[in-house]
mmCIF file of C-alpha atoms in Angstrom:
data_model
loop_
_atom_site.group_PDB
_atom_site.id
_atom_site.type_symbol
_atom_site.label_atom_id
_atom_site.label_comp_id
_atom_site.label_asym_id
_atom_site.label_seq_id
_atom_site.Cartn_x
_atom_site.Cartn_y
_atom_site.Cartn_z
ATOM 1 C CA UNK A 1 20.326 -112.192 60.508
ATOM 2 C CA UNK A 2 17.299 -114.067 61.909
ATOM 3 C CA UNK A 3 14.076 -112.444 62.072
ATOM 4 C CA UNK A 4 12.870 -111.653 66.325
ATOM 5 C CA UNK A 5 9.669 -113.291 66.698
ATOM 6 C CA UNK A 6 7.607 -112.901 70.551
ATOM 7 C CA UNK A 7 7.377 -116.014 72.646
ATOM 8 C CA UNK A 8 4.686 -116.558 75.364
ATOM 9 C CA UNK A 9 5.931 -119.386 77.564
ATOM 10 C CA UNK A 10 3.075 -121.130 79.872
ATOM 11 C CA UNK A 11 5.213 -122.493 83.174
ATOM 12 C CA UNK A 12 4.653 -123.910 86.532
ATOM 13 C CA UNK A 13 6.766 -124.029 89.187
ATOM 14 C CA UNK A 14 7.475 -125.279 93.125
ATOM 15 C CA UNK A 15 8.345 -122.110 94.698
ATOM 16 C CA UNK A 16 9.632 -123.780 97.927
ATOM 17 C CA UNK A 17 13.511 -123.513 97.245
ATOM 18 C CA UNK A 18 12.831 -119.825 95.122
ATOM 19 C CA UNK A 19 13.088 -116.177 96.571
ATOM 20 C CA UNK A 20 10.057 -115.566 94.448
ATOM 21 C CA UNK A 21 10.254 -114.856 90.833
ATOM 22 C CA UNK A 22 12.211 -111.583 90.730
ATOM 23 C CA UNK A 23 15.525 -111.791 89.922
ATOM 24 C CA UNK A 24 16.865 -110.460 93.420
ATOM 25 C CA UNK A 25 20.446 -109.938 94.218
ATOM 26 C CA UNK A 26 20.248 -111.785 97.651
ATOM 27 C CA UNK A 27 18.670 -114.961 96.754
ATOM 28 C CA UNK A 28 17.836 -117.177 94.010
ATOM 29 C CA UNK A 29 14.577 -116.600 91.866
ATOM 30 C CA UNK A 30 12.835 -118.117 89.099
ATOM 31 C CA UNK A 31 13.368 -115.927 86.235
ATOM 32 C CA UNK A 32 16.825 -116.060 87.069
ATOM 33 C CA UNK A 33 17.006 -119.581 86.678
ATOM 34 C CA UNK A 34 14.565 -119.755 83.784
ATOM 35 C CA UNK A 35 17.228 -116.955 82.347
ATOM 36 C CA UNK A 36 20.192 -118.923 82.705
ATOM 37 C CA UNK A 37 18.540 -121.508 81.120
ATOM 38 C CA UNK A 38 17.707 -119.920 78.165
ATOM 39 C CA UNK A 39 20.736 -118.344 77.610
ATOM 40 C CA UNK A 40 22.178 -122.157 77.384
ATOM 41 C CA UNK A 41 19.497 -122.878 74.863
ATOM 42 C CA UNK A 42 19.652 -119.480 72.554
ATOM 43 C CA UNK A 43 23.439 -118.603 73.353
ATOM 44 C CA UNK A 44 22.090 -115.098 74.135
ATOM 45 C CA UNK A 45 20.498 -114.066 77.572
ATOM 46 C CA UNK A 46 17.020 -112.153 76.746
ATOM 47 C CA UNK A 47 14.941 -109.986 78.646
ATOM 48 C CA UNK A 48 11.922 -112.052 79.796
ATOM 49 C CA UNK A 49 9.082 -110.289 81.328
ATOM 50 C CA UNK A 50 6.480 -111.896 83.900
ATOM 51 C CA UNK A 51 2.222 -111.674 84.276
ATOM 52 C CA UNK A 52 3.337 -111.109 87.805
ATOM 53 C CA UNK A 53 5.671 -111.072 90.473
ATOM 54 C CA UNK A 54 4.720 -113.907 93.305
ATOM 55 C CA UNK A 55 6.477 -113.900 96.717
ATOM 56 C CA UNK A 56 9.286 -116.540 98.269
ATOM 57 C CA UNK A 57 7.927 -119.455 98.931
ATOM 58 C CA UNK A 58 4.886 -119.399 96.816
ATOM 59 C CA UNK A 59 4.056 -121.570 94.115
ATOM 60 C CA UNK A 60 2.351 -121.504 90.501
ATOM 61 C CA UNK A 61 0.202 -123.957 88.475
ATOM 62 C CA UNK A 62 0.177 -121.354 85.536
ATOM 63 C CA UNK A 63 2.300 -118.385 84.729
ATOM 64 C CA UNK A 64 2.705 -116.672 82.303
ATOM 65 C CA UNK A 65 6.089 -115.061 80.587
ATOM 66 C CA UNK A 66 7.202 -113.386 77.186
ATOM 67 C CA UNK A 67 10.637 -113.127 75.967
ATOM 68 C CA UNK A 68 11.853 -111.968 72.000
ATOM 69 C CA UNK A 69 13.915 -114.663 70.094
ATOM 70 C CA UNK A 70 15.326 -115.549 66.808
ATOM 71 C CA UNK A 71 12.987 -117.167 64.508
ATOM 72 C CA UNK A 72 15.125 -120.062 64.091
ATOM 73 C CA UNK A 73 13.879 -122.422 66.627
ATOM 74 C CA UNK A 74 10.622 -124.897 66.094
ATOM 75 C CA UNK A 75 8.496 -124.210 68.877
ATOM 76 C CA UNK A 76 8.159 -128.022 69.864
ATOM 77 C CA UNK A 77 12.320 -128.035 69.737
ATOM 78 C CA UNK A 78 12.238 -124.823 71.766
ATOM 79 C CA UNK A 79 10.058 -126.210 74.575
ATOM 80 C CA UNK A 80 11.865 -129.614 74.465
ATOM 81 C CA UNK A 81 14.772 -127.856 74.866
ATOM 82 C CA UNK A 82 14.255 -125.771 77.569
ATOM 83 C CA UNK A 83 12.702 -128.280 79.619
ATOM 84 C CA UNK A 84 15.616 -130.393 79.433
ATOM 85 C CA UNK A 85 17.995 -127.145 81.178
ATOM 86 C CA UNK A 86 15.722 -126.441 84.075
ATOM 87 C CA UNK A 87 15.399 -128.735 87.143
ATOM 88 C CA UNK A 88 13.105 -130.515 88.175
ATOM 89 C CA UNK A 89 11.005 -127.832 90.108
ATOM 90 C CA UNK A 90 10.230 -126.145 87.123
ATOM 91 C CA UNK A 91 8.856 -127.004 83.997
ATOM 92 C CA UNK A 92 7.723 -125.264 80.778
ATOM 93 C CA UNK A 93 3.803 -126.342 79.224
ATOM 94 C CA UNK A 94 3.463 -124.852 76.253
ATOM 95 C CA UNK A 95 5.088 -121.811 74.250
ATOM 96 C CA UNK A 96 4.228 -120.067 71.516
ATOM 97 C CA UNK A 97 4.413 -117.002 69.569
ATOM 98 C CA UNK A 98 2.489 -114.292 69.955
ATOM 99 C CA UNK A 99 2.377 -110.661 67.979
ATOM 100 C CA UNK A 100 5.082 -108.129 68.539
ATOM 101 C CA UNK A 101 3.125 -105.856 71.483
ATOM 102 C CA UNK A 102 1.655 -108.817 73.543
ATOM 103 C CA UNK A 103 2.577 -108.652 76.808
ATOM 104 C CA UNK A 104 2.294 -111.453 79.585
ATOM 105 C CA UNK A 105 1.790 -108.632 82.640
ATOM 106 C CA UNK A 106 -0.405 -105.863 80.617
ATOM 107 C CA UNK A 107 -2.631 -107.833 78.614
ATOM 108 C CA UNK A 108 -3.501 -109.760 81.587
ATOM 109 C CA UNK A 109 -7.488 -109.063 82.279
ATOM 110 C CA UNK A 110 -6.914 -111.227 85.811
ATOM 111 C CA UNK A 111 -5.276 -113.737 88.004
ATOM 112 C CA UNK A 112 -7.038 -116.695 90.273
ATOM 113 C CA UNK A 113 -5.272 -117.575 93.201
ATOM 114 C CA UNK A 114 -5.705 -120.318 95.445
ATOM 115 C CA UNK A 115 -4.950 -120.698 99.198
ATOM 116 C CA UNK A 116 -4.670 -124.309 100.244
ATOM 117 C CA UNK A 117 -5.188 -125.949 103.973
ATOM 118 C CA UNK A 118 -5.767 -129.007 105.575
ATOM 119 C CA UNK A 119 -6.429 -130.714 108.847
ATOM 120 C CA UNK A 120 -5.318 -133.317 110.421
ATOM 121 C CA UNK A 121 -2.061 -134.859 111.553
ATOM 122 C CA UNK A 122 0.822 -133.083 110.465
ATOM 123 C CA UNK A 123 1.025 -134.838 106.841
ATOM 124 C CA UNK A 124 5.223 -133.916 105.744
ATOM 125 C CA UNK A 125 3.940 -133.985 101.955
ATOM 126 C CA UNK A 126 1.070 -131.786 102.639
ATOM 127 C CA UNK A 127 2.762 -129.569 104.922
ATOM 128 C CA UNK A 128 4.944 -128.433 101.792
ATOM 129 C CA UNK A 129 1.836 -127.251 99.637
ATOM 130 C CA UNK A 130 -0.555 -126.076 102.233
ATOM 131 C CA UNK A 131 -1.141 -125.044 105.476
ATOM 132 C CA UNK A 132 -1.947 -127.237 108.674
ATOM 133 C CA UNK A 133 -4.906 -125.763 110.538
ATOM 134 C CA UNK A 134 -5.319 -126.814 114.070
ATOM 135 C CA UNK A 135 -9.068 -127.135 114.470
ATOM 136 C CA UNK A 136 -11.815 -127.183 111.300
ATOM 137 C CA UNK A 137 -12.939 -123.799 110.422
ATOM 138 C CA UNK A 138 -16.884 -122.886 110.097
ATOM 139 C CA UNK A 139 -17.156 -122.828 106.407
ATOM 140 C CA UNK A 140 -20.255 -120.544 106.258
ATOM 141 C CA UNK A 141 -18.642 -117.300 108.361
ATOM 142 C CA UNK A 142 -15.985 -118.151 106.032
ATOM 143 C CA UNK A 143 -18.045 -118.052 102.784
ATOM 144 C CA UNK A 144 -19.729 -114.516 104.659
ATOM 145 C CA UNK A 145 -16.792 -112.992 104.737
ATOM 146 C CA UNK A 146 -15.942 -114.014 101.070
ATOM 147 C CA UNK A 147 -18.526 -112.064 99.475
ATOM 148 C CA UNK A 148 -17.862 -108.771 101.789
ATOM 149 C CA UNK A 149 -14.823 -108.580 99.185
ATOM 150 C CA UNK A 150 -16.398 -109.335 95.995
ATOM 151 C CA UNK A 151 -16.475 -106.210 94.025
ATOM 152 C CA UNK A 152 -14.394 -102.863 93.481
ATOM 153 C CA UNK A 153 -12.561 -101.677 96.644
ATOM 154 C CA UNK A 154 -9.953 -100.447 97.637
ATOM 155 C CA UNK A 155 -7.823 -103.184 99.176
ATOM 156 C CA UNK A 156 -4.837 -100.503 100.806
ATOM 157 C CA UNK A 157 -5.970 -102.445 104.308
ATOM 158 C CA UNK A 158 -5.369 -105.846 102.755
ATOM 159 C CA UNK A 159 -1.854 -104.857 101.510
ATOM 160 C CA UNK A 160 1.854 -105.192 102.626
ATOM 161 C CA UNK A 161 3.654 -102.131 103.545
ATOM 162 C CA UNK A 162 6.345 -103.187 100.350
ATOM 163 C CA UNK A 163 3.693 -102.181 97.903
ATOM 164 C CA UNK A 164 5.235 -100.482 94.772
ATOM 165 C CA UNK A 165 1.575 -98.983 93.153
ATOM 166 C CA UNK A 166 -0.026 -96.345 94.222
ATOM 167 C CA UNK A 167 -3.377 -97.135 92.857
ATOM 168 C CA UNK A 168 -4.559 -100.118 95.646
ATOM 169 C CA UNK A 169 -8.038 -100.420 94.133
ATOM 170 C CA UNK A 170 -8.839 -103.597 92.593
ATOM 171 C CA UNK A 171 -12.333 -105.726 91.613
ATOM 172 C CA UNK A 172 -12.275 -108.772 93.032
ATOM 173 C CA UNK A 173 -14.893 -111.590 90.672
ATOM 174 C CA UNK A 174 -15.188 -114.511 92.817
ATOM 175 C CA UNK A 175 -14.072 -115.149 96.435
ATOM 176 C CA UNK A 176 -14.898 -118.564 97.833
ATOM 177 C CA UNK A 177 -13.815 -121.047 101.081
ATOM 178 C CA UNK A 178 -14.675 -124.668 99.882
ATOM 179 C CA UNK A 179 -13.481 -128.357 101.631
ATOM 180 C CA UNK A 180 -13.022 -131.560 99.956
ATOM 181 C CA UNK A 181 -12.207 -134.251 102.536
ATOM 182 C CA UNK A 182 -9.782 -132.577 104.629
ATOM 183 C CA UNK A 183 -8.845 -129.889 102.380
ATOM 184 C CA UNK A 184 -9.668 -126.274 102.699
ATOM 185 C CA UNK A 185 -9.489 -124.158 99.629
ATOM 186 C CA UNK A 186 -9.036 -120.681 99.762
ATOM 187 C CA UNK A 187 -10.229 -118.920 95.976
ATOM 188 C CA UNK A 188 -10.086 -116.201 94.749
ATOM 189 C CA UNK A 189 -10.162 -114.378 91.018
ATOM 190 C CA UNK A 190 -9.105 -110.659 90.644
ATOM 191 C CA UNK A 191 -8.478 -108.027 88.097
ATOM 192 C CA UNK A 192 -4.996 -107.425 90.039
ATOM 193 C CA UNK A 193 -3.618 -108.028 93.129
ATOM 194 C CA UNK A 194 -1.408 -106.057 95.898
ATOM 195 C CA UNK A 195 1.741 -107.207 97.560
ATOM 196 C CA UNK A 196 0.712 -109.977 100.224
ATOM 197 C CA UNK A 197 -2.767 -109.302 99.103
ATOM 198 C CA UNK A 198 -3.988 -112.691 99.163
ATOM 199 C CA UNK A 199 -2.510 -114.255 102.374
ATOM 200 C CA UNK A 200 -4.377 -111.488 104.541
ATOM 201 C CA UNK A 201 -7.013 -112.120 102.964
ATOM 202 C CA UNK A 202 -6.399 -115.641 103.231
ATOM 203 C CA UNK A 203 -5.750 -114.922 106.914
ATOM 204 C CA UNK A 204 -8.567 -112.699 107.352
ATOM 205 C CA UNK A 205 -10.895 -115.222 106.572
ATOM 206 C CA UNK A 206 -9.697 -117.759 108.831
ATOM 207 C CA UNK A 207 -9.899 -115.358 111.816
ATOM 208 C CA UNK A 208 -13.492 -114.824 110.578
ATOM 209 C CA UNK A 209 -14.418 -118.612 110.521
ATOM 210 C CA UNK A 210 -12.724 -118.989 114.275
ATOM 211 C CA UNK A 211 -14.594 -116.357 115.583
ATOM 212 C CA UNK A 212 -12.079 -113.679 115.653
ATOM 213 C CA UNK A 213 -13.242 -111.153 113.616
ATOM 214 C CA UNK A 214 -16.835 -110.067 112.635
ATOM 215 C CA UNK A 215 -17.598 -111.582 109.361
ATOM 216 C CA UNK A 216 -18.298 -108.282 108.251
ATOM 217 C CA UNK A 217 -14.878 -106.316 108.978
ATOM 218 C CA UNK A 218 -13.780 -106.008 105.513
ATOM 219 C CA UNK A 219 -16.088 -102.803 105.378
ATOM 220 C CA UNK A 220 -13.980 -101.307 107.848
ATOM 221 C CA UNK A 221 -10.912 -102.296 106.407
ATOM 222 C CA UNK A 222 -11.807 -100.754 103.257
ATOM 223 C CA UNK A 223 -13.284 -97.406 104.435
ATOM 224 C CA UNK A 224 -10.350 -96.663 106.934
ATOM 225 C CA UNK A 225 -7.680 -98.370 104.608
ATOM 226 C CA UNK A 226 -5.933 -99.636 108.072
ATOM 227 C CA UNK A 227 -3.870 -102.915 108.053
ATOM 228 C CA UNK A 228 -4.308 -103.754 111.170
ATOM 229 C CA UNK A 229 -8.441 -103.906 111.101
ATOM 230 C CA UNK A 230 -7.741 -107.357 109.427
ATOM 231 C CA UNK A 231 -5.965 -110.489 110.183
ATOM 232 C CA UNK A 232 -2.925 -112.330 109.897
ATOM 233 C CA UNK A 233 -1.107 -113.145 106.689
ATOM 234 C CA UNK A 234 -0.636 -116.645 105.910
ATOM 235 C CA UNK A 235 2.505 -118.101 105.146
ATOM 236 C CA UNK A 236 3.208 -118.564 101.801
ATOM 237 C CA UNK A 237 3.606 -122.144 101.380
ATOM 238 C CA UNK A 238 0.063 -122.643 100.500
ATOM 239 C CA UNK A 239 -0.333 -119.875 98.094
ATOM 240 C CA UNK A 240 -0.701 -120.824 94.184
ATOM 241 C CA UNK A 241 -1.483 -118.567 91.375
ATOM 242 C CA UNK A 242 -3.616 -120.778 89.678
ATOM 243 C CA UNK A 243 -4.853 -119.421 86.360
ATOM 244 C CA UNK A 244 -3.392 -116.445 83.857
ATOM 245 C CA UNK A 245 -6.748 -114.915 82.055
ATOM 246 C CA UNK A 246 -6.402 -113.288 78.627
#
């Protein structure tokens, strides 16, 4: 019998055509399919564990997942073969093993999203990434707002009702708005984040930079914990979780 040894797989994926990465019995998912692909590669269908769970819709340049395997597979052959059972809208960058007790969601120390925009013409490639804004945002009530949120809060206002924590406080590192060309750049880096926490945020900001919230509401928002202090939240199409830190 083959010794069990810990893989941590690196992947990215186009969360468009994905109900998130949950499995979910009412749509498909990404560990689902990253499941049923393994199970063609190890003839066994393991338990893999996420850094995170990320909405429908949204997207991820790095994430991070851990899964127990026989020892019997090169790690090059392992991520060779893997690749070559998932489609085309997902693909595995590195793997390796790790000890026995890592784990991708609890030894986490943080997560950087991004929030991407543009303006413009409706662009049909763009439109699938990010979102079209109708008129250029002011950059510097944008920025304002940004560092309102830097620090430890409590970010209950900023949340979804479908949260499944009870603790909602969180310390936010970095928080900024930034253009290149066209493109608007939502960032943000976090010890943890709450369900939909980003896209109000996100959405938050934007009402800030148009002028439709004071740049300084987030104080509110965190003392009376109440949703609907802050803005909108942004579709998910422009959401990626950008960066894993360990």
């Amino acid at each position: 019998m083959c010794k069990l040894k810990r893989m941590l797989l690196t992947i990215s994926y186009d969360g468009t055509r994905y109900h998130g990465w949950q499995v979910q019995p009412n749509g498909i998912t990404v560990q689902q399919v990253m499941q049923d692909s393994l199970e063609k590669l190890l003839g066994t269908r393991p338990k893999l564990t996420g850094c995170s769970r990320t909405d429908s819709g949204v997207h991820a340049k790095m994430f991070c997942c851990h899964l127990d395997c026989e020892d019997n597979i090169p790690e090059n052959a392992f991520l060779r073969g893997l690749n070559s059972l998932l489609p085309n809208d997902i693909a595995v960058n590195d793997c390796k093993e790790v000890e026995s007790d890592f784990h991708a969601r609890y030894n986490a120390k943080g997560k950087t999203y991004v929030y991407r925009m543009y303006t413009g013409v409706t662009d049909p490639f763009l439109s699938r990434y990010a979102l079209r804004l109708e008129s250029e945002p002011d950059i510097t009530l944008a920025n304002k707002f940004c560092k309102t949120v830097i620090g430890k809060n409590d970010f209950y206002g900023f949340s979804a009702s479908g949260r499944t924590v009870e603790d909602t406080v969180r310390t936010v590192t970095e928080c900024t708005f930034t253009k290149e060309e066209n493109i608007y750049c939502f960032n943000i880096t976090a010890n943890g984040f709450l369900y939909n926490m980003v896209r109000i945020l996100a959405g938050t900001m934007l009402d800030v930079s148009y002028g439709r919230l004071n740049a300084l509401c987030a104080k509110s928002v965190f003392e009376k914990k109440d949703r609907f202090l802050a803005g909108v939240t942004l579709p998910p199409q422009g959401l990626f979780l950008k960066e894993v830190h360990y």
